[in-house]
Amino acid sequence: MPELPEVETTRRGIATVMTGQVLTRFIVHESRMRWPVPHDLPDRINGQVVLSCGRRGKYLLIEFGRGTQIVHLGMSGSLRRVAMDEPRRKHDHAEWLFGDARFLLHDPRRFGAILWHNATEGPVAMHPLLAALGIEPFDPLFDPQWLHRQFQGKTLSVKQALLAGHAVVGVGNIYASEALFRARINPQTRAGRLSLARCARLFTAIVETLTEALASGGSTLRDYVNASGSPGAYFELHAAVYDRAGDPCRICHTPIRRIVQGQRATFYCPKCQHS
């Protein structure tokens, strides 16, 4: 699934082109996604200027004067720029046309979404999908003390606490495994057992891991590509444990172990990462 670095990389790519431009035409080729694409959405935004391209968690926010498009890439989707005359692929479900630019939303599983938040309903942050999200990992208010407070009393594992997105948003499955390895914390450890010192290590690991992923253009897992159609390079450059079950740990050479937590695969070193 595209995680925060992939979505932020996509946001940066579309923002340089879409912002300040008039949307000539928004076309829906397949409305049956995770939630139905509003049938009147093209009429709401055709001919409108894109004011900004933002992000909250894993949601892209394309802002117009009348409201904001909320776009989610689903499990294996992408939003990429293509040539004006490029043939549409089988799973290209929507497109944004500008004077000299064209973007296609590709989503083979149709787990993504294109929704609308009307400006009359208040800030887009109030939308039900966004209102309950945790703090952003690059927010100045996010620090070790914040993480420690959010984990206190939690009996679920620290890996599952990160994926829940209430303590901090955007640390998905891949980068949670990587950050926990970097912090030397066993992913099965109860979140509430982490001391402030260990939360400080985890905080630093989260920020460093996501920063590296952004610098690498995100990961390449299955068919993810960024807004220019290019794959990310995180796995080639940085991945230490994710999808490396049985391979030697790069620190102690113990075989990397794979377990399942909450129906998601977790990878860790049983020697380096302590409970």
PDB file of N, CA and C in Angstrom, residues 96-166:
ATOM      1  N   TRP A  96      -7.571  13.952 -14.693  1.00  0.00           N
ATOM      2  CA  TRP A  96      -7.614  15.401 -14.527  1.00  0.00           C
ATOM      3  C   TRP A  96      -6.929  16.018 -15.749  1.00  0.00           C
ATOM      4  N   LEU A  97      -7.645  16.851 -16.505  1.00  0.00           N
ATOM      5  CA  LEU A  97      -7.097  17.478 -17.702  1.00  0.00           C
ATOM      6  C   LEU A  97      -6.900  18.970 -17.471  1.00  0.00           C
ATOM      7  N   PHE A  98      -5.695  19.447 -17.752  1.00  0.00           N
ATOM      8  CA  PHE A  98      -5.358  20.859 -17.700  1.00  0.00           C
ATOM      9  C   PHE A  98      -4.949  21.287 -19.108  1.00  0.00           C
ATOM     10  N   GLY A  99      -4.589  22.544 -19.262  1.00  0.00           N
ATOM     11  CA  GLY A  99      -4.260  23.038 -20.589  1.00  0.00           C
ATOM     12  C   GLY A  99      -3.173  22.242 -21.283  1.00  0.00           C
ATOM     13  N   ASP A 100      -2.110  21.907 -20.551  1.00  0.00           N
ATOM     14  CA  ASP A 100      -1.002  21.163 -21.147  1.00  0.00           C
ATOM     15  C   ASP A 100      -0.535  20.021 -20.251  1.00  0.00           C
ATOM     16  N   ALA A 101      -1.427  19.531 -19.400  1.00  0.00           N
ATOM     17  CA  ALA A 101      -1.061  18.433 -18.493  1.00  0.00           C
ATOM     18  C   ALA A 101      -2.264  17.514 -18.273  1.00  0.00           C
ATOM     19  N   ARG A 102      -1.940  16.255 -18.027  1.00  0.00           N
ATOM     20  CA  ARG A 102      -2.985  15.240 -17.835  1.00  0.00           C
ATOM     21  C   ARG A 102      -2.517  14.255 -16.771  1.00  0.00           C
ATOM     22  N   PHE A 103      -3.400  13.959 -15.815  1.00  0.00           N
ATOM     23  CA  PHE A 103      -3.092  13.015 -14.740  1.00  0.00           C
ATOM     24  C   PHE A 103      -4.129  11.896 -14.726  1.00  0.00           C
ATOM     25  N   LEU A 104      -3.660  10.676 -14.464  1.00  0.00           N
ATOM     26  CA  LEU A 104      -4.544   9.518 -14.413  1.00  0.00           C
ATOM     27  C   LEU A 104      -4.421   8.827 -13.053  1.00  0.00           C
ATOM     28  N   LEU A 105      -5.551   8.463 -12.487  1.00  0.00           N
ATOM     29  CA  LEU A 105      -5.575   7.667 -11.259  1.00  0.00           C
ATOM     30  C   LEU A 105      -5.695   6.203 -11.642  1.00  0.00           C
ATOM     31  N   HIS A 106      -4.673   5.434 -11.289  1.00  0.00           N
ATOM     32  CA  HIS A 106      -4.614   4.010 -11.607  1.00  0.00           C
ATOM     33  C   HIS A 106      -4.835   3.213 -10.324  1.00  0.00           C
ATOM     34  N   ASP A 107      -5.811   2.313 -10.307  1.00  0.00           N
ATOM     35  CA  ASP A 107      -6.144   1.592  -9.075  1.00  0.00           C
ATOM     36  C   ASP A 107      -6.718   0.212  -9.417  1.00  0.00           C
ATOM     37  N   PRO A 108      -5.850  -0.793  -9.598  1.00  0.00           N
ATOM     38  CA  PRO A 108      -6.312  -2.117 -10.011  1.00  0.00           C
ATOM     39  C   PRO A 108      -7.346  -2.745  -9.072  1.00  0.00           C
ATOM     40  N   ARG A 109      -7.201  -2.529  -7.758  1.00  0.00           N
ATOM     41  CA  ARG A 109      -8.109  -3.178  -6.812  1.00  0.00           C
ATOM     42  C   ARG A 109      -9.351  -2.338  -6.492  1.00  0.00           C
ATOM     43  N   ARG A 110      -9.339  -1.091  -6.896  1.00  0.00           N
ATOM     44  CA  ARG A 110     -10.438  -0.163  -6.629  1.00  0.00           C
ATOM     45  C   ARG A 110     -10.689  -0.001  -5.127  1.00  0.00           C
ATOM     46  N   PHE A 111      -9.611  -0.042  -4.321  1.00  0.00           N
ATOM     47  CA  PHE A 111      -9.716   0.225  -2.886  1.00  0.00           C
ATOM     48  C   PHE A 111      -9.480   1.706  -2.580  1.00  0.00           C
ATOM     49  N   GLY A 112      -9.134   2.483  -3.608  1.00  0.00           N
ATOM     50  CA  GLY A 112      -8.911   3.900  -3.419  1.00  0.00           C
ATOM     51  C   GLY A 112     -10.222   4.666  -3.380  1.00  0.00           C
ATOM     52  N   ALA A 113     -10.110   5.980  -3.360  1.00  0.00           N
ATOM     53  CA  ALA A 113     -11.318   6.800  -3.250  1.00  0.00           C
ATOM     54  C   ALA A 113     -11.089   8.180  -3.842  1.00  0.00           C
ATOM     55  N   ILE A 114     -12.169   8.753  -4.371  1.00  0.00           N
ATOM     56  CA  ILE A 114     -12.195  10.157  -4.776  1.00  0.00           C
ATOM     57  C   ILE A 114     -13.486  10.726  -4.201  1.00  0.00           C
ATOM     58  N   LEU A 115     -13.342  11.541  -3.172  1.00  0.00           N
ATOM     59  CA  LEU A 115     -14.503  12.088  -2.476  1.00  0.00           C
ATOM     60  C   LEU A 115     -14.475  13.608  -2.533  1.00  0.00           C
ATOM     61  N   TRP A 116     -15.530  14.233  -2.032  1.00  0.00           N
ATOM     62  CA  TRP A 116     -15.654  15.686  -2.088  1.00  0.00           C
ATOM     63  C   TRP A 116     -16.065  16.222  -0.726  1.00  0.00           C
ATOM     64  N   HIS A 117     -15.356  17.288  -0.295  1.00  0.00           N
ATOM     65  CA  HIS A 117     -15.736  18.001   0.930  1.00  0.00           C
ATOM     66  C   HIS A 117     -16.070  19.428   0.544  1.00  0.00           C
ATOM     67  N   ASN A 118     -17.344  19.794   0.705  1.00  0.00           N
ATOM     68  CA  ASN A 118     -17.795  21.127   0.319  1.00  0.00           C
ATOM     69  C   ASN A 118     -17.264  22.176   1.284  1.00  0.00           C
ATOM     70  N   ALA A 119     -16.852  23.316   0.747  1.00  0.00           N
ATOM     71  CA  ALA A 119     -16.312  24.387   1.578  1.00  0.00           C
ATOM     72  C   ALA A 119     -17.324  24.892   2.600  1.00  0.00           C
ATOM     73  N   THR A 120     -18.614  24.771   2.295  1.00  0.00           N
ATOM     74  CA  THR A 120     -19.645  25.231   3.228  1.00  0.00           C
ATOM     75  C   THR A 120     -19.728  24.367   4.476  1.00  0.00           C
ATOM     76  N   GLU A 121     -19.085  23.195   4.463  1.00  0.00           N
ATOM     77  CA  GLU A 121     -19.127  22.275   5.603  1.00  0.00           C
ATOM     78  C   GLU A 121     -17.944  22.487   6.553  1.00  0.00           C
ATOM     79  N   GLY A 122     -17.176  23.540   6.335  1.00  0.00           N
ATOM     80  CA  GLY A 122     -16.053  23.840   7.216  1.00  0.00           C
ATOM     81  C   GLY A 122     -14.740  23.343   6.655  1.00  0.00           C
ATOM     82  N   PRO A 123     -13.649  23.491   7.422  1.00  0.00           N
ATOM     83  CA  PRO A 123     -12.331  23.040   6.965  1.00  0.00           C
ATOM     84  C   PRO A 123     -12.337  21.558   6.607  1.00  0.00           C
ATOM     85  N   VAL A 124     -11.540  21.185   5.620  1.00  0.00           N
ATOM     86  CA  VAL A 124     -11.502  19.786   5.191  1.00  0.00           C
ATOM     87  C   VAL A 124     -11.023  18.869   6.318  1.00  0.00           C
ATOM     88  N   ALA A 125     -10.265  19.417   7.268  1.00  0.00           N
ATOM     89  CA  ALA A 125      -9.797  18.618   8.406  1.00  0.00           C
ATOM     90  C   ALA A 125     -10.951  18.076   9.239  1.00  0.00           C
ATOM     91  N   MET A 126     -12.143  18.650   9.074  1.00  0.00           N
ATOM     92  CA  MET A 126     -13.314  18.194   9.815  1.00  0.00           C
ATOM     93  C   MET A 126     -13.994  17.005   9.147  1.00  0.00           C
ATOM     94  N   HIS A 127     -13.580  16.652   7.930  1.00  0.00           N
ATOM     95  CA  HIS A 127     -14.192  15.508   7.247  1.00  0.00           C
ATOM     96  C   HIS A 127     -14.020  14.256   8.105  1.00  0.00           C
ATOM     97  N   PRO A 128     -15.033  13.386   8.169  1.00  0.00           N
ATOM     98  CA  PRO A 128     -14.958  12.187   9.025  1.00  0.00           C
ATOM     99  C   PRO A 128     -13.729  11.318   8.797  1.00  0.00           C
ATOM    100  N   LEU A 129     -13.209  11.261   7.581  1.00  0.00           N
ATOM    101  CA  LEU A 129     -12.032  10.438   7.314  1.00  0.00           C
ATOM    102  C   LEU A 129     -10.751  11.060   7.862  1.00  0.00           C
ATOM    103  N   LEU A 130     -10.773  12.356   8.113  1.00  0.00           N
ATOM    104  CA  LEU A 130      -9.564  13.063   8.534  1.00  0.00           C
ATOM    105  C   LEU A 130      -9.589  13.487   9.989  1.00  0.00           C
ATOM    106  N   ALA A 131     -10.784  13.677  10.535  1.00  0.00           N
ATOM    107  CA  ALA A 131     -10.914  14.283  11.865  1.00  0.00           C
ATOM    108  C   ALA A 131     -10.241  13.474  12.974  1.00  0.00           C
ATOM    109  N   ALA A 132     -10.226  12.146  12.839  1.00  0.00           N
ATOM    110  CA  ALA A 132      -9.692  11.303  13.912  1.00  0.00           C
ATOM    111  C   ALA A 132      -8.220  10.937  13.715  1.00  0.00           C
ATOM    112  N   LEU A 133      -7.590  11.449  12.675  1.00  0.00           N
ATOM    113  CA  LEU A 133      -6.201  11.088  12.410  1.00  0.00           C
ATOM    114  C   LEU A 133      -5.272  11.694  13.454  1.00  0.00           C
ATOM    115  N   GLY A 134      -4.184  10.995  13.737  1.00  0.00           N
ATOM    116  CA  GLY A 134      -3.204  11.458  14.709  1.00  0.00           C
ATOM    117  C   GLY A 134      -2.351  12.589  14.169  1.00  0.00           C
ATOM    118  N   ILE A 135      -1.379  12.978  14.950  1.00  0.00           N
ATOM    119  CA  ILE A 135      -0.482  14.061  14.587  1.00  0.00           C
ATOM    120  C   ILE A 135       0.404  13.631  13.415  1.00  0.00           C
ATOM    121  N   GLU A 136       0.808  14.589  12.585  1.00  0.00           N
ATOM    122  CA  GLU A 136       1.720  14.297  11.474  1.00  0.00           C
ATOM    123  C   GLU A 136       3.137  14.090  12.022  1.00  0.00           C
ATOM    124  N   PRO A 137       3.905  13.170  11.444  1.00  0.00           N
ATOM    125  CA  PRO A 137       5.245  12.870  11.988  1.00  0.00           C
ATOM    126  C   PRO A 137       6.242  14.011  11.856  1.00  0.00           C
ATOM    127  N   PHE A 138       5.971  14.987  10.976  1.00  0.00           N
ATOM    128  CA  PHE A 138       6.880  16.125  10.837  1.00  0.00           C
ATOM    129  C   PHE A 138       6.311  17.383  11.474  1.00  0.00           C
ATOM    130  N   ASP A 139       5.230  17.221  12.226  1.00  0.00           N
ATOM    131  CA  ASP A 139       4.659  18.354  12.961  1.00  0.00           C
ATOM    132  C   ASP A 139       5.607  18.736  14.103  1.00  0.00           C
ATOM    133  N   PRO A 140       5.884  20.016  14.312  1.00  0.00           N
ATOM    134  CA  PRO A 140       6.779  20.428  15.412  1.00  0.00           C
ATOM    135  C   PRO A 140       6.308  19.952  16.786  1.00  0.00           C
ATOM    136  N   LEU A 141       5.008  19.696  16.933  1.00  0.00           N
ATOM    137  CA  LEU A 141       4.486  19.240  18.224  1.00  0.00           C
ATOM    138  C   LEU A 141       4.741  17.756  18.479  1.00  0.00           C
ATOM    139  N   PHE A 142       5.104  17.026  17.434  1.00  0.00           N
ATOM    140  CA  PHE A 142       5.400  15.599  17.596  1.00  0.00           C
ATOM    141  C   PHE A 142       6.799  15.454  18.175  1.00  0.00           C
ATOM    142  N   ASP A 143       6.885  14.843  19.355  1.00  0.00           N
ATOM    143  CA  ASP A 143       8.173  14.656  20.016  1.00  0.00           C
ATOM    144  C   ASP A 143       8.102  13.413  20.900  1.00  0.00           C
ATOM    145  N   PRO A 144       9.195  13.012  21.558  1.00  0.00           N
ATOM    146  CA  PRO A 144       9.171  11.808  22.391  1.00  0.00           C
ATOM    147  C   PRO A 144       8.112  11.850  23.483  1.00  0.00           C
ATOM    148  N   GLN A 145       7.907  13.008  24.077  1.00  0.00           N
ATOM    149  CA  GLN A 145       6.908  13.124  25.147  1.00  0.00           C
ATOM    150  C   GLN A 145       5.509  12.861  24.608  1.00  0.00           C
ATOM    151  N   TRP A 146       5.236  13.368  23.407  1.00  0.00           N
ATOM    152  CA  TRP A 146       3.929  13.124  22.774  1.00  0.00           C
ATOM    153  C   TRP A 146       3.717  11.622  22.589  1.00  0.00           C
ATOM    154  N   LEU A 147       4.716  10.953  22.027  1.00  0.00           N
ATOM    155  CA  LEU A 147       4.608   9.520  21.762  1.00  0.00           C
ATOM    156  C   LEU A 147       4.404   8.751  23.065  1.00  0.00           C
ATOM    157  N   HIS A 148       5.144   9.112  24.094  1.00  0.00           N
ATOM    158  CA  HIS A 148       5.038   8.434  25.383  1.00  0.00           C
ATOM    159  C   HIS A 148       3.645   8.616  25.976  1.00  0.00           C
ATOM    160  N   ARG A 149       3.106   9.824  25.910  1.00  0.00           N
ATOM    161  CA  ARG A 149       1.755  10.075  26.433  1.00  0.00           C
ATOM    162  C   ARG A 149       0.707   9.268  25.672  1.00  0.00           C
ATOM    163  N   GLN A 150       0.857   9.192  24.358  1.00  0.00           N
ATOM    164  CA  GLN A 150      -0.128   8.474  23.548  1.00  0.00           C
ATOM    165  C   GLN A 150      -0.093   6.969  23.796  1.00  0.00           C
ATOM    166  N   PHE A 151       1.071   6.439  24.164  1.00  0.00           N
ATOM    167  CA  PHE A 151       1.224   5.003  24.384  1.00  0.00           C
ATOM    168  C   PHE A 151       0.828   4.567  25.798  1.00  0.00           C
ATOM    169  N   GLN A 152       0.789   5.480  26.726  1.00  0.00           N
ATOM    170  CA  GLN A 152       0.516   5.100  28.120  1.00  0.00           C
ATOM    171  C   GLN A 152      -0.834   4.381  28.243  1.00  0.00           C
ATOM    172  N   GLY A 153      -0.782   3.229  28.934  1.00  0.00           N
ATOM    173  CA  GLY A 153      -1.994   2.443  29.162  1.00  0.00           C
ATOM    174  C   GLY A 153      -2.391   1.549  28.016  1.00  0.00           C
ATOM    175  N   LYS A 154      -1.664   1.597  26.891  1.00  0.00           N
ATOM    176  CA  LYS A 154      -2.007   0.788  25.726  1.00  0.00           C
ATOM    177  C   LYS A 154      -1.477  -0.638  25.912  1.00  0.00           C
ATOM    178  N   THR A 155      -2.364  -1.614  25.737  1.00  0.00           N
ATOM    179  CA  THR A 155      -1.962  -3.016  25.887  1.00  0.00           C
ATOM    180  C   THR A 155      -1.644  -3.684  24.557  1.00  0.00           C
ATOM    181  N   LEU A 156      -1.994  -3.061  23.456  1.00  0.00           N
ATOM    182  CA  LEU A 156      -1.673  -3.659  22.169  1.00  0.00           C
ATOM    183  C   LEU A 156      -0.196  -3.458  21.854  1.00  0.00           C
ATOM    184  N   SER A 157       0.310  -4.220  20.891  1.00  0.00           N
ATOM    185  CA  SER A 157       1.733  -4.150  20.570  1.00  0.00           C
ATOM    186  C   SER A 157       2.091  -2.790  19.998  1.00  0.00           C
ATOM    187  N   VAL A 158       3.358  -2.413  20.131  1.00  0.00           N
ATOM    188  CA  VAL A 158       3.794  -1.118  19.632  1.00  0.00           C
ATOM    189  C   VAL A 158       3.639  -1.043  18.115  1.00  0.00           C
ATOM    190  N   LYS A 159       3.861  -2.159  17.422  1.00  0.00           N
ATOM    191  CA  LYS A 159       3.672  -2.157  15.957  1.00  0.00           C
ATOM    192  C   LYS A 159       2.222  -1.844  15.617  1.00  0.00           C
ATOM    193  N   GLN A 160       1.282  -2.499  16.285  1.00  0.00           N
ATOM    194  CA  GLN A 160      -0.135  -2.254  16.004  1.00  0.00           C
ATOM    195  C   GLN A 160      -0.559  -0.857  16.447  1.00  0.00           C
ATOM    196  N   ALA A 161       0.054  -0.350  17.505  1.00  0.00           N
ATOM    197  CA  ALA A 161      -0.253   1.016  17.954  1.00  0.00           C
ATOM    198  C   ALA A 161       0.175   2.034  16.905  1.00  0.00           C
ATOM    199  N   LEU A 162       1.296   1.791  16.254  1.00  0.00           N
ATOM    200  CA  LEU A 162       1.738   2.694  15.198  1.00  0.00           C
ATOM    201  C   LEU A 162       0.798   2.620  13.996  1.00  0.00           C
ATOM    202  N   LEU A 163       0.384   1.406  13.632  1.00  0.00           N
ATOM    203  CA  LEU A 163      -0.487   1.258  12.465  1.00  0.00           C
ATOM    204  C   LEU A 163      -1.868   1.855  12.710  1.00  0.00           C
ATOM    205  N   ALA A 164      -2.300   1.904  13.952  1.00  0.00           N
ATOM    206  CA  ALA A 164      -3.631   2.441  14.255  1.00  0.00           C
ATOM    207  C   ALA A 164      -3.744   3.907  13.875  1.00  0.00           C
ATOM    208  N   GLY A 165      -2.631   4.635  13.893  1.00  0.00           N
ATOM    209  CA  GLY A 165      -2.628   6.013  13.434  1.00  0.00           C
ATOM    210  C   GLY A 165      -3.151   7.035  14.412  1.00  0.00           C
ATOM    211  N   HIS A 166      -3.378   6.635  15.670  1.00  0.00           N
ATOM    212  CA  HIS A 166      -3.877   7.596  16.658  1.00  0.00           C
ATOM    213  C   HIS A 166      -2.727   8.335  17.349  1.00  0.00           C
TER     214      HIS A 166
END
